[in-house]
Coordinates of C-alpha atoms and ligand atoms in Angstrom, one line a residue:
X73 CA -16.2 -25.1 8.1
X74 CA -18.1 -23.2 10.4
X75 CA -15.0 -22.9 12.7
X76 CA -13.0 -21.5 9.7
X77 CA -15.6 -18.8 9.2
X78 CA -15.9 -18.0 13.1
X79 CA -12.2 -17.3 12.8
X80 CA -12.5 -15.3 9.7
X81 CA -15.0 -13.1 12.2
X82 CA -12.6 -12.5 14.8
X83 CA -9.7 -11.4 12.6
X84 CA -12.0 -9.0 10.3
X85 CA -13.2 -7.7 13.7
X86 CA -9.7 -6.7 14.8
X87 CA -8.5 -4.0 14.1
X88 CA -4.9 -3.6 13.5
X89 CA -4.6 0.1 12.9
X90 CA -6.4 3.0 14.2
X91 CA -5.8 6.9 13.6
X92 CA -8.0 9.1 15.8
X93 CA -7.8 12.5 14.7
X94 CA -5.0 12.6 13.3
X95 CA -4.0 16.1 11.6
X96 CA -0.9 17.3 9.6
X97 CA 0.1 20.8 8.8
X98 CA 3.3 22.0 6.5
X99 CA 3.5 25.6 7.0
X100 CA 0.2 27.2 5.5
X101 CA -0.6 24.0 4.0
X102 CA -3.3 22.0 6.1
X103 CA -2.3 18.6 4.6
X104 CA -4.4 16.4 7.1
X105 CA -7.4 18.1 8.8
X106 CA -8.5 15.7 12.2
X107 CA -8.8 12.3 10.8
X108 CA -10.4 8.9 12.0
X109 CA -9.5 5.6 9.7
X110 CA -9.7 2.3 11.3
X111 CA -8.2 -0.8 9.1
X112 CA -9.2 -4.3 9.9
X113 CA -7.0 -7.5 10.2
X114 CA -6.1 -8.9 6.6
X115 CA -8.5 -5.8 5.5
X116 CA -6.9 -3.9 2.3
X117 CA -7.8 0.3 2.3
X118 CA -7.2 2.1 -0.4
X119 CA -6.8 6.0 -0.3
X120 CA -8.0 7.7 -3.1
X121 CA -8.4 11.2 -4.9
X122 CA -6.9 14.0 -6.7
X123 CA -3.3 14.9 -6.1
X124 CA -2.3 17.0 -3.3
X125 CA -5.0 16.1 -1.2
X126 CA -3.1 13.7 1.6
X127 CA -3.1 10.3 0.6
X128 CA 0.5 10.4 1.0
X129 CA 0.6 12.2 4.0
X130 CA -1.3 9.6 5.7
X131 CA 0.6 6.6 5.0
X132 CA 3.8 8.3 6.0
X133 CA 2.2 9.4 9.2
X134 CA 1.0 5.9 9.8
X135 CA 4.4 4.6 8.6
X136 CA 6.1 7.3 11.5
X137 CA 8.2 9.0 8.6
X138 CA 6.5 12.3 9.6
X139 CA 4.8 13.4 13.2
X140 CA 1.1 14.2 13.6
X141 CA 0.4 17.9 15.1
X142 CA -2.4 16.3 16.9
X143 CA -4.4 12.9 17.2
X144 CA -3.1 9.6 17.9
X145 CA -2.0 6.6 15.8
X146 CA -2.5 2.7 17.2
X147 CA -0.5 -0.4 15.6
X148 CA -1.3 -3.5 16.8
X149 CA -2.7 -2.3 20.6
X150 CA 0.0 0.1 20.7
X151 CA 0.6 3.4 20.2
X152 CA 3.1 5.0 17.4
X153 CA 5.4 7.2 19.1
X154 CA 8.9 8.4 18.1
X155 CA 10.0 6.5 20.9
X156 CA 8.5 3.1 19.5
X157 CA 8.5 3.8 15.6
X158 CA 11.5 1.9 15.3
X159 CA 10.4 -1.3 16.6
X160 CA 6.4 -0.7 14.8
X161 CA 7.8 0.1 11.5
X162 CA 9.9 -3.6 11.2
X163 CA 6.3 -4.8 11.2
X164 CA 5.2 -2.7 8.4
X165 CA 5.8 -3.1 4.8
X166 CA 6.3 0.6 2.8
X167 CA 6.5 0.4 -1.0
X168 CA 7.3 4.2 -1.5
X169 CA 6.4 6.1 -5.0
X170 CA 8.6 4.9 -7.9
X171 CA 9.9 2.0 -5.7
X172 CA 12.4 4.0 -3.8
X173 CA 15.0 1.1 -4.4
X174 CA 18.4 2.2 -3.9
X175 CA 20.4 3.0 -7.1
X176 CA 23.9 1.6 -5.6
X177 CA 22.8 -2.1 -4.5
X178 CA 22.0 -5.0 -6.5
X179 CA 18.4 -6.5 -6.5
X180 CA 19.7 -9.0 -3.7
X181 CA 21.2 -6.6 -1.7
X182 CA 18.2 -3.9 -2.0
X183 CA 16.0 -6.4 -1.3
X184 CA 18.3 -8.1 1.9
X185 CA 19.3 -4.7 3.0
X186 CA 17.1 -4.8 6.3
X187 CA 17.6 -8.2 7.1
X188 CA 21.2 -8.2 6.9
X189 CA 21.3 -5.3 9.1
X190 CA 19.3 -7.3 11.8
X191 CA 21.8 -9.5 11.2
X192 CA 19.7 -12.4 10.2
X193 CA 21.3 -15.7 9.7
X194 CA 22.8 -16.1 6.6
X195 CA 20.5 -19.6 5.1
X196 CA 17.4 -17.9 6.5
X197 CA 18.1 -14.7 4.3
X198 CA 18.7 -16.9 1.0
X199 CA 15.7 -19.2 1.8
X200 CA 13.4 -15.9 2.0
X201 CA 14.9 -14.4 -0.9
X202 CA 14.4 -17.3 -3.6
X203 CA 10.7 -17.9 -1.9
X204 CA 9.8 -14.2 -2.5
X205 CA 11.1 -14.1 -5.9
X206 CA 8.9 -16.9 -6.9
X207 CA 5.9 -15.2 -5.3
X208 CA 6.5 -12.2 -7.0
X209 CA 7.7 -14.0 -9.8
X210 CA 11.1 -12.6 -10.8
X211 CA 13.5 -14.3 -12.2
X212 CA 16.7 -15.8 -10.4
X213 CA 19.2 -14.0 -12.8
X214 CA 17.6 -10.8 -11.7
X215 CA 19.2 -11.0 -8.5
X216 CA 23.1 -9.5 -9.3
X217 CA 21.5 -6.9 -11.4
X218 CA 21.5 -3.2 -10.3
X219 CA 17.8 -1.2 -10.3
X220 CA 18.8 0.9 -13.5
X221 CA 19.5 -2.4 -15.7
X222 CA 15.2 -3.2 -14.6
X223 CA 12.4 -2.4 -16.3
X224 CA 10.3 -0.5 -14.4
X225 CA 8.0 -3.5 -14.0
X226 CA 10.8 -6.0 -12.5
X227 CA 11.6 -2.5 -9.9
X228 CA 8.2 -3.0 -8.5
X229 CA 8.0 -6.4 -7.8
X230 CA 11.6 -6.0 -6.4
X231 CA 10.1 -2.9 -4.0
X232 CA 7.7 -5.5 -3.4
X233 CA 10.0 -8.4 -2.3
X234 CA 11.8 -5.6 0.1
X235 CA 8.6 -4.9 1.5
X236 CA 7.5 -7.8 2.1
X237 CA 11.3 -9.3 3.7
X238 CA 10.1 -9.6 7.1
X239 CA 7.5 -10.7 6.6
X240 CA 5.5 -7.6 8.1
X241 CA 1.6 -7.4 9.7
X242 CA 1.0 -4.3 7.5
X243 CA 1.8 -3.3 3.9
X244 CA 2.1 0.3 3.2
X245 CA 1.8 0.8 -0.7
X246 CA 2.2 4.4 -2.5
X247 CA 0.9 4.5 -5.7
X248 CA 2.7 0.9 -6.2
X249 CA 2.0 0.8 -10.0
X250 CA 1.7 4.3 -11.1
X251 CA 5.0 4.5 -13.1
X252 CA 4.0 1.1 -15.5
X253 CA 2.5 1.0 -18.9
X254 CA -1.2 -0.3 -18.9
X255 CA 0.0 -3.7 -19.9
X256 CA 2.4 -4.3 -17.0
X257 CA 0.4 -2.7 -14.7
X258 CA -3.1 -4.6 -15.3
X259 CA -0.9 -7.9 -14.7
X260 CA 0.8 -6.8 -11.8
X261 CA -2.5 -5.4 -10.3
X262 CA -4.1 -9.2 -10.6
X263 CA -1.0 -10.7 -9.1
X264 CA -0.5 -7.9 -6.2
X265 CA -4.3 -8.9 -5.7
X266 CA -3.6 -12.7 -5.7
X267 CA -0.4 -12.2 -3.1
X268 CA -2.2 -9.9 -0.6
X269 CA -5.1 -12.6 -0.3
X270 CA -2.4 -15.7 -0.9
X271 CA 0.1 -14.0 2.5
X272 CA -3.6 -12.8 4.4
X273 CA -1.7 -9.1 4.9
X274 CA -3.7 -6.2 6.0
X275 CA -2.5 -3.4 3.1
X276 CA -3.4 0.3 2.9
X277 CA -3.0 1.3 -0.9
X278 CA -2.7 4.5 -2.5
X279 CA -3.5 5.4 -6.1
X280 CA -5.1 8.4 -7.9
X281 CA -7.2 5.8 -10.4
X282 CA -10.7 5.0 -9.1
X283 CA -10.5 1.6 -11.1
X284 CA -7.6 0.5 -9.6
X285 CA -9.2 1.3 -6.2
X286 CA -12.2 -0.7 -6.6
X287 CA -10.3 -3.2 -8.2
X288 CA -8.2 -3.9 -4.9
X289 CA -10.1 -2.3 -2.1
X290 CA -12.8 -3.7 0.0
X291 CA -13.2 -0.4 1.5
X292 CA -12.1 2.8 -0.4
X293 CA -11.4 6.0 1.4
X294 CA -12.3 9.3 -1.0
X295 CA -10.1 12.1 0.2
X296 CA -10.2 16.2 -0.9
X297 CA -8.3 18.6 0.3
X298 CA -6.9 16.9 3.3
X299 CA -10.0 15.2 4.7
X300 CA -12.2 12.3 4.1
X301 CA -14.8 13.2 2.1
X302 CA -16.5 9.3 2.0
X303 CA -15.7 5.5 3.1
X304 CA -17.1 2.6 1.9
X305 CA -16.9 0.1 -0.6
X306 CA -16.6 1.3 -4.7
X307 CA -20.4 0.2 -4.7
X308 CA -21.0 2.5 -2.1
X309 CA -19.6 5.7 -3.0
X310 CA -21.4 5.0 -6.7
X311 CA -24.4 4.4 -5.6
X312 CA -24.9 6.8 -2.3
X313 CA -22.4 9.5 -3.1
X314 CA -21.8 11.9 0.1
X315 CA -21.5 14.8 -1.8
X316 CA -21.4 16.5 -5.2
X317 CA -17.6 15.6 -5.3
X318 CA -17.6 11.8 -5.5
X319 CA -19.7 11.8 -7.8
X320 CA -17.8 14.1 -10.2
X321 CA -14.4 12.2 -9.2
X322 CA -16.2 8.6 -10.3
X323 CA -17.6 10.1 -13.6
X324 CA -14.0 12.4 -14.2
X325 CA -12.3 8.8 -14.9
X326 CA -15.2 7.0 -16.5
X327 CA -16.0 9.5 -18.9
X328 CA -12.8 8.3 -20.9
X329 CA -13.8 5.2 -21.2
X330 CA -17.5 6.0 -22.1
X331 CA -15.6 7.6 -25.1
X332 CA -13.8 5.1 -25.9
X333 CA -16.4 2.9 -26.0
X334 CA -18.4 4.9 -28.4
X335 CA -15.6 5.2 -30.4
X336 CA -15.5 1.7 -30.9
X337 CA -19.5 1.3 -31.6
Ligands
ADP83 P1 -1.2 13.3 -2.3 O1 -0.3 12.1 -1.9 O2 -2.6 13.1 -2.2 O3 -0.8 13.8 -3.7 P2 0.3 14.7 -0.3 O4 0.0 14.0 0.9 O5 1.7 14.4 -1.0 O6 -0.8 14.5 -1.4 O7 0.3 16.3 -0.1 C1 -0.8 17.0 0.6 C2 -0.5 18.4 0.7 O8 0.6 18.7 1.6 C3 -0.1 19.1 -0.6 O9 -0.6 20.4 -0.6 C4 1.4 19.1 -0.6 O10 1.9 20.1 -1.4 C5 1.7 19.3 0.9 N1 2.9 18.7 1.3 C6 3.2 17.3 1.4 N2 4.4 17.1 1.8 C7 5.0 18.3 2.1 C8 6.2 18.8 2.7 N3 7.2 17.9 3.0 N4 6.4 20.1 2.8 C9 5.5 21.0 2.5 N5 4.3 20.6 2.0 C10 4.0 19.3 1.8

């Protein structure tokens, strides 16, 4: 038991990304300002606040689908260059917003698309395919179907399956579940939360909804205006805000819910 735990140590202690001020400008728009985030092995990170302010930026910075004007990004000991982005990135998961599947391939072939291409061996793609289907639970009639005949529920665990195809070190996930009704989304956010500590994956998460954040994030980075404004866990940022800010985001999304409750006596 105790040599379980010890190991547990060592792998929370490692980290398996590091950004060290990392800054991204489009045109006049500062969209990153110099920013440090380290993520842990098996960690998950969630990126949170209003739109606009650079949660997406970051994850396709650390996913090398845009350049930083400064700072530097490590994956795994290395650094991210556009020289070795190619080789990082097939260890790295990306769930882009709305799925990003593409319209023209079936569920099997969105899913396969990368393996194929790596020319995998044929048995090894199938085995992987039915095995992430069940984890994701979707099922095996799905497969020939084409993303328009989903619902947008059965496109995000299919996003899901693509992303998770190789089996990558790190997930990348943009607002994974922002598209789905409330009752879709609250059961995929218990399952996505069941997989990521079922496969042990180190995730970085993005969503605009403060619930969802604490829900799946052991630590939760508050951003504004391209720059961190706090990091810690949900508990933290209630508790000891940093600034006037967190404080309004937090109560901004409870105060619905305060209503509601009232409403309800
Ligand atoms: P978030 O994901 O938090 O909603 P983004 O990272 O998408 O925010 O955007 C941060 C800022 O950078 C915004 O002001 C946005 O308009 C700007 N931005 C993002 N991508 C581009 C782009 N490709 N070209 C110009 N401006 C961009």
């Amino acid at each position: 038991m105790a040599r379980l735990e010890d190991h547990r140590e060592i792998q929370h202690t490692s980290r398996m990304l590091v950004l060290s001020q990392v800054s991204k400008r489009y045109g006049g728009t500062e969209a990153l300002t110099a920013t440090d985030i380290q993520v842990s092995n098996g960690e998950t990170l969630v990126l949170i606040g209003p739109s606009g302010c650079g949660k997406s930026t970051l994850l396709r910075l650390i996913a090398g689908l845009v350049q930083p004007d400064s700072g530097t990004i490590t994956f795994e000991g290395s650094a991210v260059t556009p020289a070795s982005i190619l080789l990082a990135r097939r260890r790295m998961g990306y769930v882009i917003q709305e799925g990003g599947l593409f319209p023209h391939l079936n569920v099997r072939e969105n899913v396969t698309v990368m393996a194929r291409y790596l020319r995998r061996d044929a048995a090894w793609i199938d085995g992987r395919l039915a095995e992430l289907a069940q984890l994701v639970r979707l099922p095996q009639e799905l497969m020939t179907r084409f993303p328009a005949e989903l619902s947008g529920g059965q496109r995000q665990r299919v996003s899901l399956m693509r992303a998770l195809m190789l089996d990558p070190d790190l997930l990348l996930l943009d607002e994974p579940l922002g598209a789905l009704d409330p009752m879709i989304r609250y059961q995929l956010q218990q399952e996505l939360k069941t997989i990521f500590a079922e496969l042990g994956k180190t995730v970085v998460l993005v969503t605009h909804d403060i619930a969802e954040a604490a829900f799946f994030g052991q630590t939760l980075v508050l951003m504004r205006d391209g720059r961190i404004v706090q990091t810690g866990s949900f508990r933290d940022l209630a508790r000891n805000p940093a600034e006037a800010f967190v404080e309004e985001f937090i109560s901004a999304q409870r105060e619905p819910m305060a209503q509601l409750a009232a409403a309800l006596g």
